[in-house]
Short mmCIF file of C-alpha atoms in Angstrom, two decimals:
data_model
loop_
_atom_site.label_atom_id
_atom_site.label_comp_id
_atom_site.label_asym_id
_atom_site.label_seq_id
_atom_site.Cartn_x
_atom_site.Cartn_y
_atom_site.Cartn_z
CA UNK S 1 24.31 -17.46 -39.62
CA UNK S 2 27.25 -16.54 -41.69
CA UNK S 3 26.05 -12.90 -42.60
CA UNK S 4 28.22 -9.93 -41.34
CA UNK S 5 25.37 -8.57 -39.41
CA UNK S 6 22.72 -10.46 -36.88
CA UNK S 7 19.25 -9.31 -38.60
CA UNK S 8 16.26 -9.12 -36.16
CA UNK S 9 12.95 -8.18 -36.95
CA UNK S 10 10.77 -6.12 -34.57
CA UNK S 11 6.90 -6.50 -34.79
CA UNK S 12 4.61 -3.78 -33.94
CA UNK S 13 4.99 -2.57 -30.19
CA UNK S 14 1.54 -3.45 -28.40
CA UNK S 15 2.12 -4.10 -24.76
CA UNK S 16 -1.08 -3.88 -22.39
CA UNK S 17 -4.47 -2.31 -22.95
CA UNK S 18 -4.28 0.76 -21.55
CA UNK S 19 -1.61 3.14 -20.20
CA UNK S 20 -2.79 3.05 -16.94
CA UNK S 21 -3.39 -0.74 -16.69
CA UNK S 22 0.27 -1.92 -16.54
CA UNK S 23 -0.71 -4.34 -13.78
CA UNK S 24 -1.96 -6.71 -16.71
CA UNK S 25 1.62 -8.42 -17.55
CA UNK S 26 2.00 -8.90 -13.97
CA UNK S 27 -1.30 -10.46 -13.34
CA UNK S 28 -0.92 -12.58 -16.10
CA UNK S 29 2.36 -13.89 -15.28
CA UNK S 30 0.85 -14.43 -11.67
CA UNK S 31 -1.65 -16.76 -12.91
CA UNK S 32 0.72 -18.71 -15.12
CA UNK S 33 1.65 -22.24 -13.55
CA UNK S 34 5.27 -22.64 -13.88
CA UNK S 35 6.26 -25.68 -16.45
CA UNK S 36 2.34 -25.79 -17.95
CA UNK S 37 2.56 -25.45 -21.31
CA UNK S 38 -0.76 -23.41 -22.43
CA UNK S 39 -2.40 -23.46 -26.14
CA UNK S 40 -2.79 -19.88 -27.38
CA UNK S 41 -6.22 -20.00 -26.70
CA UNK S 42 -5.91 -21.03 -23.03
CA UNK S 43 -3.20 -18.48 -22.59
CA UNK S 44 -5.63 -16.03 -23.44
CA UNK S 45 -8.31 -17.13 -21.37
CA UNK S 46 -6.75 -18.96 -18.21
CA UNK S 47 -3.73 -16.72 -18.17
CA UNK S 48 -5.00 -13.29 -19.56
CA UNK S 49 -8.45 -13.70 -18.30
CA UNK S 50 -9.44 -12.53 -22.06
CA UNK S 51 -13.13 -13.80 -22.99
CA UNK S 52 -13.34 -15.18 -26.48
CA UNK S 53 -15.52 -12.95 -28.59
CA UNK S 54 -14.65 -13.14 -32.18
CA UNK S 55 -13.72 -16.05 -34.61
CA UNK S 56 -10.45 -15.63 -37.16
CA UNK S 57 -10.03 -17.50 -40.32
CA UNK S 58 -9.77 -21.13 -39.11
CA UNK S 59 -12.21 -21.17 -36.60
CA UNK S 60 -10.08 -20.44 -33.53
CA UNK S 61 -12.01 -18.09 -31.07
CA UNK S 62 -9.89 -15.17 -30.07
CA UNK S 63 -10.61 -12.29 -27.67
CA UNK S 64 -10.66 -8.45 -28.60
CA UNK S 65 -7.40 -6.58 -27.43
CA UNK S 66 -5.28 -9.62 -27.60
CA UNK S 67 -2.09 -8.26 -29.63
CA UNK S 68 -0.50 -7.38 -26.75
CA UNK S 69 -0.53 -10.92 -25.70
CA UNK S 70 2.17 -11.53 -28.42
CA UNK S 71 4.36 -8.82 -27.07
CA UNK S 72 4.98 -11.13 -23.72
CA UNK S 73 6.53 -13.75 -26.10
CA UNK S 74 10.54 -13.85 -26.46
CA UNK S 75 12.81 -14.47 -29.55
CA UNK S 76 12.53 -17.14 -32.04
CA UNK S 77 14.25 -18.04 -35.30
CA UNK S 78 12.74 -16.62 -38.60
CA UNK S 79 14.29 -17.76 -41.66
CA UNK S 80 17.78 -16.25 -41.92
CA UNK S 81 17.08 -13.78 -39.06
CA UNK S 82 15.82 -13.73 -35.60
CA UNK S 83 12.35 -11.90 -34.26
CA UNK S 84 11.93 -10.41 -30.76
CA UNK S 85 8.29 -10.78 -30.12
CA UNK S 86 7.88 -8.94 -26.83
CA UNK S 87 9.37 -8.98 -23.18
CA UNK S 88 9.96 -12.77 -22.66
CA UNK S 89 7.53 -13.54 -19.83
CA UNK S 90 6.37 -16.81 -22.16
CA UNK S 91 8.41 -18.95 -24.71
CA UNK S 92 7.01 -21.13 -27.66
CA UNK S 93 7.55 -24.82 -27.12
CA UNK S 94 6.53 -27.64 -29.45
CA UNK S 95 3.14 -28.02 -28.15
CA UNK S 96 2.33 -24.25 -27.02
CA UNK S 97 3.28 -21.68 -24.81
CA UNK S 98 4.80 -21.65 -21.10
CA UNK S 99 6.05 -19.05 -18.72
CA UNK S 100 9.75 -18.36 -19.10
CA UNK S 101 11.86 -18.16 -15.89
CA UNK S 102 11.60 -14.50 -16.07
CA UNK S 103 7.82 -14.55 -16.27
CA UNK S 104 7.82 -16.78 -13.15
CA UNK S 105 9.67 -14.22 -11.46
CA UNK S 106 7.54 -11.37 -12.37
CA UNK S 107 4.72 -13.39 -11.10
CA UNK S 108 6.14 -14.20 -8.01
CA UNK S 109 6.97 -10.32 -7.20
CA UNK S 110 3.28 -9.54 -8.22
CA UNK S 111 2.21 -12.23 -5.89
CA UNK S 112 4.43 -11.10 -2.63
CA UNK S 113 4.58 -7.36 -3.21
CA UNK S 114 3.65 -5.25 -0.23
CA UNK S 115 2.87 -2.36 -2.43
CA UNK S 116 2.25 -1.99 -6.06
CA UNK S 117 5.59 -0.11 -6.47
CA UNK S 118 7.42 -3.11 -5.42
CA UNK S 119 6.04 -5.09 -8.48
CA UNK S 120 6.13 -2.06 -11.00
CA UNK S 121 9.87 -1.86 -10.24
CA UNK S 122 10.00 -5.52 -11.33
CA UNK S 123 8.02 -4.85 -14.60
CA UNK S 124 10.24 -1.81 -15.27
CA UNK S 125 13.24 -3.67 -14.65
CA UNK S 126 11.75 -6.48 -17.65
CA UNK S 127 10.93 -3.48 -19.96
CA UNK S 128 14.68 -2.57 -19.54
CA UNK S 129 16.27 -5.80 -20.09
CA UNK S 130 13.95 -7.08 -22.80
CA UNK S 131 11.92 -4.25 -24.79
CA UNK S 132 14.29 -2.56 -27.43
CA UNK S 133 12.51 0.47 -27.70
CA UNK S 134 11.89 1.20 -24.21
CA UNK S 135 15.48 0.83 -23.57
CA UNK S 136 16.36 3.06 -26.43
CA UNK S 137 13.99 5.63 -24.86
CA UNK S 138 15.55 5.15 -21.48
CA UNK S 139 18.90 5.21 -22.44
CA UNK S 140 18.78 8.38 -24.65
CA UNK S 141 17.19 10.21 -21.55
CA UNK S 142 20.40 8.73 -19.46
CA UNK S 143 22.58 10.46 -22.12
CA UNK S 144 20.81 13.86 -21.47
CA UNK S 145 17.89 13.77 -23.73
CA UNK S 146 14.59 15.17 -22.77
CA UNK S 147 11.44 13.71 -22.67
CA UNK S 148 8.67 15.50 -23.98
CA UNK S 149 4.93 14.36 -22.73
CA UNK S 150 2.09 15.61 -20.32
CA UNK S 151 1.87 13.01 -17.37
CA UNK S 152 -1.27 14.08 -15.05
CA UNK S 153 -1.31 11.85 -12.35
CA UNK S 154 1.76 9.83 -13.73
CA UNK S 155 0.00 8.62 -16.96
CA UNK S 156 1.84 9.98 -20.01
CA UNK S 157 -0.86 11.67 -22.71
CA UNK S 158 -0.87 13.41 -25.84
CA UNK S 159 2.04 14.23 -27.97
CA UNK S 160 5.34 12.65 -27.06
CA UNK S 161 8.90 13.97 -28.26
CA UNK S 162 12.40 13.48 -27.45
CA UNK S 163 15.19 16.13 -27.39
CA UNK S 164 18.70 15.79 -28.13
CA UNK S 165 21.31 17.53 -25.90
CA UNK S 166 21.90 20.07 -28.62
CA UNK S 167 18.25 21.01 -28.64
CA UNK S 168 17.11 19.04 -31.53
CA UNK S 169 13.56 17.72 -31.13
CA UNK S 170 12.07 14.37 -32.34
CA UNK S 171 8.27 14.53 -32.27
CA UNK S 172 7.59 10.59 -32.09
CA UNK S 173 4.36 10.64 -34.71
CA UNK S 174 1.68 8.10 -34.82
CA UNK S 175 2.91 6.99 -38.36
CA UNK S 176 6.12 6.75 -40.26
CA UNK S 177 8.38 8.02 -37.77
CA UNK S 178 11.76 7.52 -39.46
CA UNK S 179 13.26 9.66 -36.83
CA UNK S 180 13.14 6.96 -34.42
CA UNK S 181 14.05 4.35 -36.36
CA UNK S 182 17.52 6.17 -37.39
CA UNK S 183 18.13 6.34 -33.49
CA UNK S 184 17.22 2.32 -33.40
CA UNK S 185 19.78 2.07 -35.88
CA UNK S 186 22.24 4.30 -34.83
CA UNK S 187 22.19 2.76 -31.27
CA UNK S 188 21.39 -0.62 -32.06
CA UNK S 189 23.56 -2.33 -29.21
CA UNK S 190 21.83 0.12 -26.64
CA UNK S 191 18.56 -1.10 -27.73
CA UNK S 192 19.46 -4.73 -27.83
CA UNK S 193 20.67 -4.85 -24.06
CA UNK S 194 22.83 -7.45 -22.39
CA UNK S 195 20.26 -9.90 -21.84
CA UNK S 196 19.28 -10.63 -25.54
CA UNK S 197 23.10 -9.93 -26.60
CA UNK S 198 24.06 -13.09 -24.06
CA UNK S 199 20.92 -15.10 -25.54
CA UNK S 200 22.68 -14.41 -28.87
CA UNK S 201 26.03 -15.62 -27.87
CA UNK S 202 24.60 -18.74 -26.68
CA UNK S 203 23.41 -19.19 -30.18
CA UNK S 204 26.86 -18.61 -31.85
CA UNK S 205 25.87 -14.71 -33.02
CA UNK S 206 28.63 -12.33 -31.76
CA UNK S 207 28.40 -9.77 -34.54
CA UNK S 208 26.65 -6.12 -34.62
CA UNK S 209 22.53 -6.48 -35.11
CA UNK S 210 20.57 -4.61 -37.51
CA UNK S 211 17.12 -3.84 -36.73
CA UNK S 212 14.20 -5.01 -39.53
CA UNK S 213 10.69 -4.80 -39.95
CA UNK S 214 8.49 -8.28 -40.13
CA UNK S 215 7.92 -7.54 -43.76
CA UNK S 216 11.49 -6.21 -44.30
CA UNK S 217 12.64 -2.55 -44.19
CA UNK S 218 12.67 -0.82 -41.17
CA UNK S 219 10.53 -1.69 -38.04
CA UNK S 220 7.10 -0.56 -37.84
CA UNK S 221 6.36 2.78 -36.08
CA UNK S 222 2.64 2.77 -36.48
CA UNK S 223 0.93 3.80 -33.16
CA UNK S 224 4.66 3.69 -31.46
CA UNK S 225 4.09 6.64 -29.40
CA UNK S 226 0.76 5.04 -27.82
CA UNK S 227 2.92 1.75 -26.88
CA UNK S 228 5.91 3.82 -25.76
CA UNK S 229 3.49 5.86 -23.24
CA UNK S 230 2.21 2.24 -21.85
CA UNK S 231 5.97 1.60 -21.22
CA UNK S 232 6.83 5.14 -19.75
CA UNK S 233 4.07 4.94 -17.17
CA UNK S 234 5.55 2.49 -15.22
CA UNK S 235 8.37 4.54 -14.84
CA UNK S 236 6.39 7.51 -13.84
CA UNK S 237 4.66 5.42 -11.66
CA UNK S 238 7.88 4.45 -9.82
CA UNK S 239 9.12 7.94 -9.68
CA UNK S 240 12.16 7.75 -12.32
CA UNK S 241 11.79 11.13 -13.97
CA UNK S 242 12.15 14.54 -12.64
CA UNK S 243 10.66 17.68 -14.08
CA UNK S 244 7.49 18.37 -15.42
CA UNK S 245 4.73 19.28 -16.45
CA UNK S 246 5.66 18.29 -19.94
CA UNK S 247 9.55 18.21 -19.99
CA UNK S 248 11.25 15.52 -17.97
CA UNK S 249 14.50 14.50 -17.15
CA UNK S 250 15.71 11.03 -15.95
CA UNK S 251 19.57 10.96 -14.19
CA UNK S 252 21.33 7.57 -13.28
CA UNK S 253 21.00 8.18 -9.44
CA UNK S 254 17.31 8.92 -9.98
CA UNK S 255 16.74 5.61 -11.98
CA UNK S 256 18.74 3.37 -9.83
CA UNK S 257 16.77 4.67 -6.71
CA UNK S 258 13.77 4.16 -8.55
CA UNK S 259 14.34 0.74 -9.44
CA UNK S 260 15.61 -0.07 -5.80
CA UNK S 261 19.07 -1.14 -7.52
CA UNK S 262 22.75 -0.83 -6.46
CA UNK S 263 23.51 0.65 -10.01
CA UNK S 264 22.60 0.22 -13.60
CA UNK S 265 25.01 -1.72 -14.88
CA UNK S 266 23.09 -5.11 -14.72
CA UNK S 267 20.73 -3.49 -17.07
CA UNK S 268 23.40 -2.83 -19.79
CA UNK S 269 23.71 1.13 -18.84
CA UNK S 270 27.30 0.77 -17.93
CA UNK S 271 28.34 4.50 -18.68
CA UNK S 272 25.29 5.35 -16.12
CA UNK S 273 26.88 5.28 -12.85
CA UNK S 274 24.52 6.62 -10.21
CA UNK S 275 25.88 9.79 -8.13
CA UNK S 276 25.32 9.88 -4.61
CA UNK S 277 22.45 12.28 -3.60
CA UNK S 278 23.32 14.94 -0.99
CA UNK S 279 20.83 15.23 1.89
CA UNK S 280 18.91 18.06 0.75
CA UNK S 281 18.37 16.25 -3.08
CA UNK S 282 17.40 12.97 -0.65
CA UNK S 283 15.04 15.00 1.27
CA UNK S 284 13.52 16.69 -1.50
CA UNK S 285 12.87 13.48 -3.48
CA UNK S 286 11.77 11.96 -0.12
CA UNK S 287 9.07 14.91 0.21
CA UNK S 288 7.95 14.08 -3.08
CA UNK S 289 7.80 10.43 -2.79
CA UNK S 290 5.68 10.73 0.56
CA UNK S 291 3.51 13.63 0.13
CA UNK S 292 -0.22 13.50 -0.84
CA UNK S 293 -2.10 15.37 -2.98
CA UNK S 294 -2.91 18.32 -0.34
CA UNK S 295 1.09 18.33 0.57
CA UNK S 296 0.72 16.21 3.73
CA UNK S 297 2.86 13.29 4.87
CA UNK S 298 2.99 10.43 7.48
CA UNK S 299 6.54 11.62 9.44
CA UNK S 300 7.16 7.90 9.90
CA UNK S 301 7.06 7.02 6.20
CA UNK S 302 9.10 10.33 5.36
CA UNK S 303 11.86 9.24 7.85
CA UNK S 304 12.14 5.83 6.32
CA UNK S 305 12.21 7.18 2.58
CA UNK S 306 14.76 9.55 3.69
CA UNK S 307 17.02 7.26 5.13
CA UNK S 308 16.53 4.80 2.51
CA UNK S 309 17.99 7.29 0.05
CA UNK S 310 20.77 8.14 2.04
CA UNK S 311 21.80 4.34 2.91
CA UNK S 312 21.15 4.84 6.55
CA UNK S 313 20.42 2.14 9.00
CA UNK S 314 16.93 1.67 9.93
CA UNK S 315 17.62 1.92 13.61
CA UNK S 316 18.75 5.75 13.04
CA UNK S 317 16.51 6.83 10.45
CA UNK S 318 14.25 8.63 12.96
CA UNK S 319 17.10 10.68 14.74
CA UNK S 320 18.65 11.06 11.30
CA UNK S 321 15.24 13.12 10.11
CA UNK S 322 14.90 14.93 13.42
CA UNK S 323 18.54 16.18 13.27
CA UNK S 324 18.35 16.90 9.61
CA UNK S 325 14.82 19.09 9.89
CA UNK S 326 16.11 20.98 12.77
CA UNK S 327 19.47 21.92 10.78
CA UNK S 328 17.25 22.87 7.77
CA UNK S 329 14.89 25.10 10.05
CA UNK S 330 18.12 26.70 11.71
CA UNK S 331 19.20 27.57 8.12
CA UNK S 332 15.53 28.98 7.00
CA UNK S 333 15.23 26.08 4.67
CA UNK S 334 12.28 24.82 5.94
CA UNK S 335 9.10 25.49 7.69
CA UNK S 336 6.25 23.10 9.38
CA UNK S 337 3.03 24.85 8.06
CA UNK S 338 0.67 22.38 9.64
CA UNK S 339 0.33 19.35 12.19
CA UNK S 340 -1.70 16.68 13.06
CA UNK S 341 -2.01 14.18 15.58
CA UNK S 342 -3.18 11.63 13.01
CA UNK S 343 -3.48 7.99 13.96
CA UNK S 344 -1.37 6.23 16.63
CA UNK S 345 -0.85 3.52 13.63
CA UNK S 346 1.07 6.20 12.06
CA UNK S 347 4.02 5.81 14.26
CA UNK S 348 6.46 8.29 15.46
CA UNK S 349 5.58 11.86 15.08
CA UNK S 350 8.19 14.62 14.01
CA UNK S 351 10.63 15.20 17.02
CA UNK S 352 8.76 12.27 18.84
CA UNK S 353 5.56 14.72 19.03
CA UNK S 354 2.47 12.44 18.95
CA UNK S 355 0.54 15.90 17.72
CA UNK S 356 3.15 15.73 14.76
CA UNK S 357 2.37 12.76 13.08
CA UNK S 358 1.18 14.10 9.93
CA UNK S 359 2.46 17.32 8.81
CA UNK S 360 2.99 19.71 5.90
CA UNK S 361 6.21 20.83 4.94
CA UNK S 362 7.67 23.85 2.91
CA UNK S 363 11.14 23.30 2.06
CA UNK S 364 13.96 25.25 0.19
CA UNK S 365 16.91 23.24 -0.87
CA UNK S 366 20.23 24.74 -0.92
CA UNK S 367 21.85 24.82 -4.41
CA UNK S 368 24.57 22.39 -4.99
CA UNK S 369 27.29 25.14 -5.53
CA UNK S 370 26.69 26.49 -1.75
CA UNK S 371 26.28 22.99 -0.04
CA UNK S 372 29.98 23.24 1.10
CA UNK S 373 29.36 26.45 2.55
CA UNK S 374 25.85 25.38 4.35
CA UNK S 375 27.94 22.10 5.86
CA UNK S 376 30.70 23.97 7.08
CA UNK S 377 27.74 26.05 9.06
CA UNK S 378 26.10 23.12 10.24
CA UNK S 379 26.02 22.78 13.96
CA UNK S 380 27.53 19.79 15.85
CA UNK S 381 24.66 16.77 15.79
CA UNK S 382 23.61 17.62 12.41
CA UNK S 383 22.12 15.42 10.19
CA UNK S 384 25.47 15.32 8.07
CA UNK S 385 27.67 14.33 10.97
CA UNK S 386 25.44 11.81 12.12
CA UNK S 387 25.47 9.91 8.95
CA UNK S 388 29.03 10.10 8.48
CA UNK S 389 29.20 8.19 11.69
CA UNK S 390 26.59 5.63 10.81
CA UNK S 391 27.69 4.80 7.01
#
C-alpha cells in the first residue's frame, strides 16, 4: 500500500453464543487437528460441533448461531485495505481453513488445564492480543477509566458504560454508538496492539492505522455491548476487576496477577507496570479468590494463593500464612469466625490444627497510608520479616 494510513476494516463483533459459554472457542480449538484444512461446513460441524439446520443461498448447509465462527478468523487483504475478522484462531488457506499456531496453543491449554481458570487465562490473553475492541476497553480501564455493568455471578448483564477519569460517561448503546468509535479512532494503536502491528510490519505496513466499517464509514456498533459483555465475562471469571456491584476498576497489578504474567508489556500495555502488592492487599485478594458463597475457605488453598501473590516459595507458604494471620489477629485486623475440620484431603489446617482445615474469616485491611506504622509495630517473626528473608 502507498496510502498514508493503513486502512483496516472491522466487521461486527459476535464472539461465542452466550456470555457464560466462553468455553466454546477453547473447546473448538481443542478439537481442531493441527495442520488439517477444513471446509467452512466441516469447521462448523466437526470443530465447533454445530448441527446444520438451515440452508443459505447456494445450497450450503449452515447451522444456527454460526456468526461467531467468523470471529475466530484472522487478518486478510481486502482490496486496498486489510480486514481483521476475529482473534486469529483459524486462518484462510487456498482450500479452506486451518488452525493457527495461536489456535493450537489455546486448544492445548484447554486440554491440559488443571482448572477452568487456567484455560480462561489463555483465552483472555488471546482476546488482548487480537480483539481491538476488547483491547480498547481493557486499555482504557488500565488508564483509570471505570467500567459500568452489573455482573451477578461474574456474568456481565444489562447496561454497559465507560466513565473517564474526568467523570464523563459513555453509555455503550446497542445501535449507533458513535462515542465508542471516537474512542477507537483516538486510540487506534492501543486497539491494534503489538501482535497485529507485527503482522502488518512483515507486510511492509508501518504507518498509522485507521479503522473502518466493512461497507465503509465507521465500524459497526450494532449489538456491540452484547458482544463486549461476552469478552468481559472472561476477565470477570479470572477475577481481573475490583469493585462492584455495578462499578468496576482494573489495575495493572490486578490484571497481571489475574493473567498469571510478570507484567503486561508483551500484551502492549507498556505504561501499565504492575505494582507490588502489600501483605494486606495480597491477603484480601486471596480471601476473595478462595472464599465460597457462604464465606468459608480451605486454609491450604488460601495459603497457596496468598503465597503466590507475594511470590513466596512453595515450601514456605504455610508458615507465611500462619505468621501473617497471627500478626493480623494481634493488631485486631482479623477474626476467625468459624472453624471446621473438613476432610483430610483438604490438607493442612490453620496453625497446623486438623480442626481448622475450613474456616470463615473476618478481615479489615489497614489503609496504605498507615502501613508503614503497622510494619513498625509488627512483632519479630512476622510475615513481613519472613517474606523479606525468603524473597
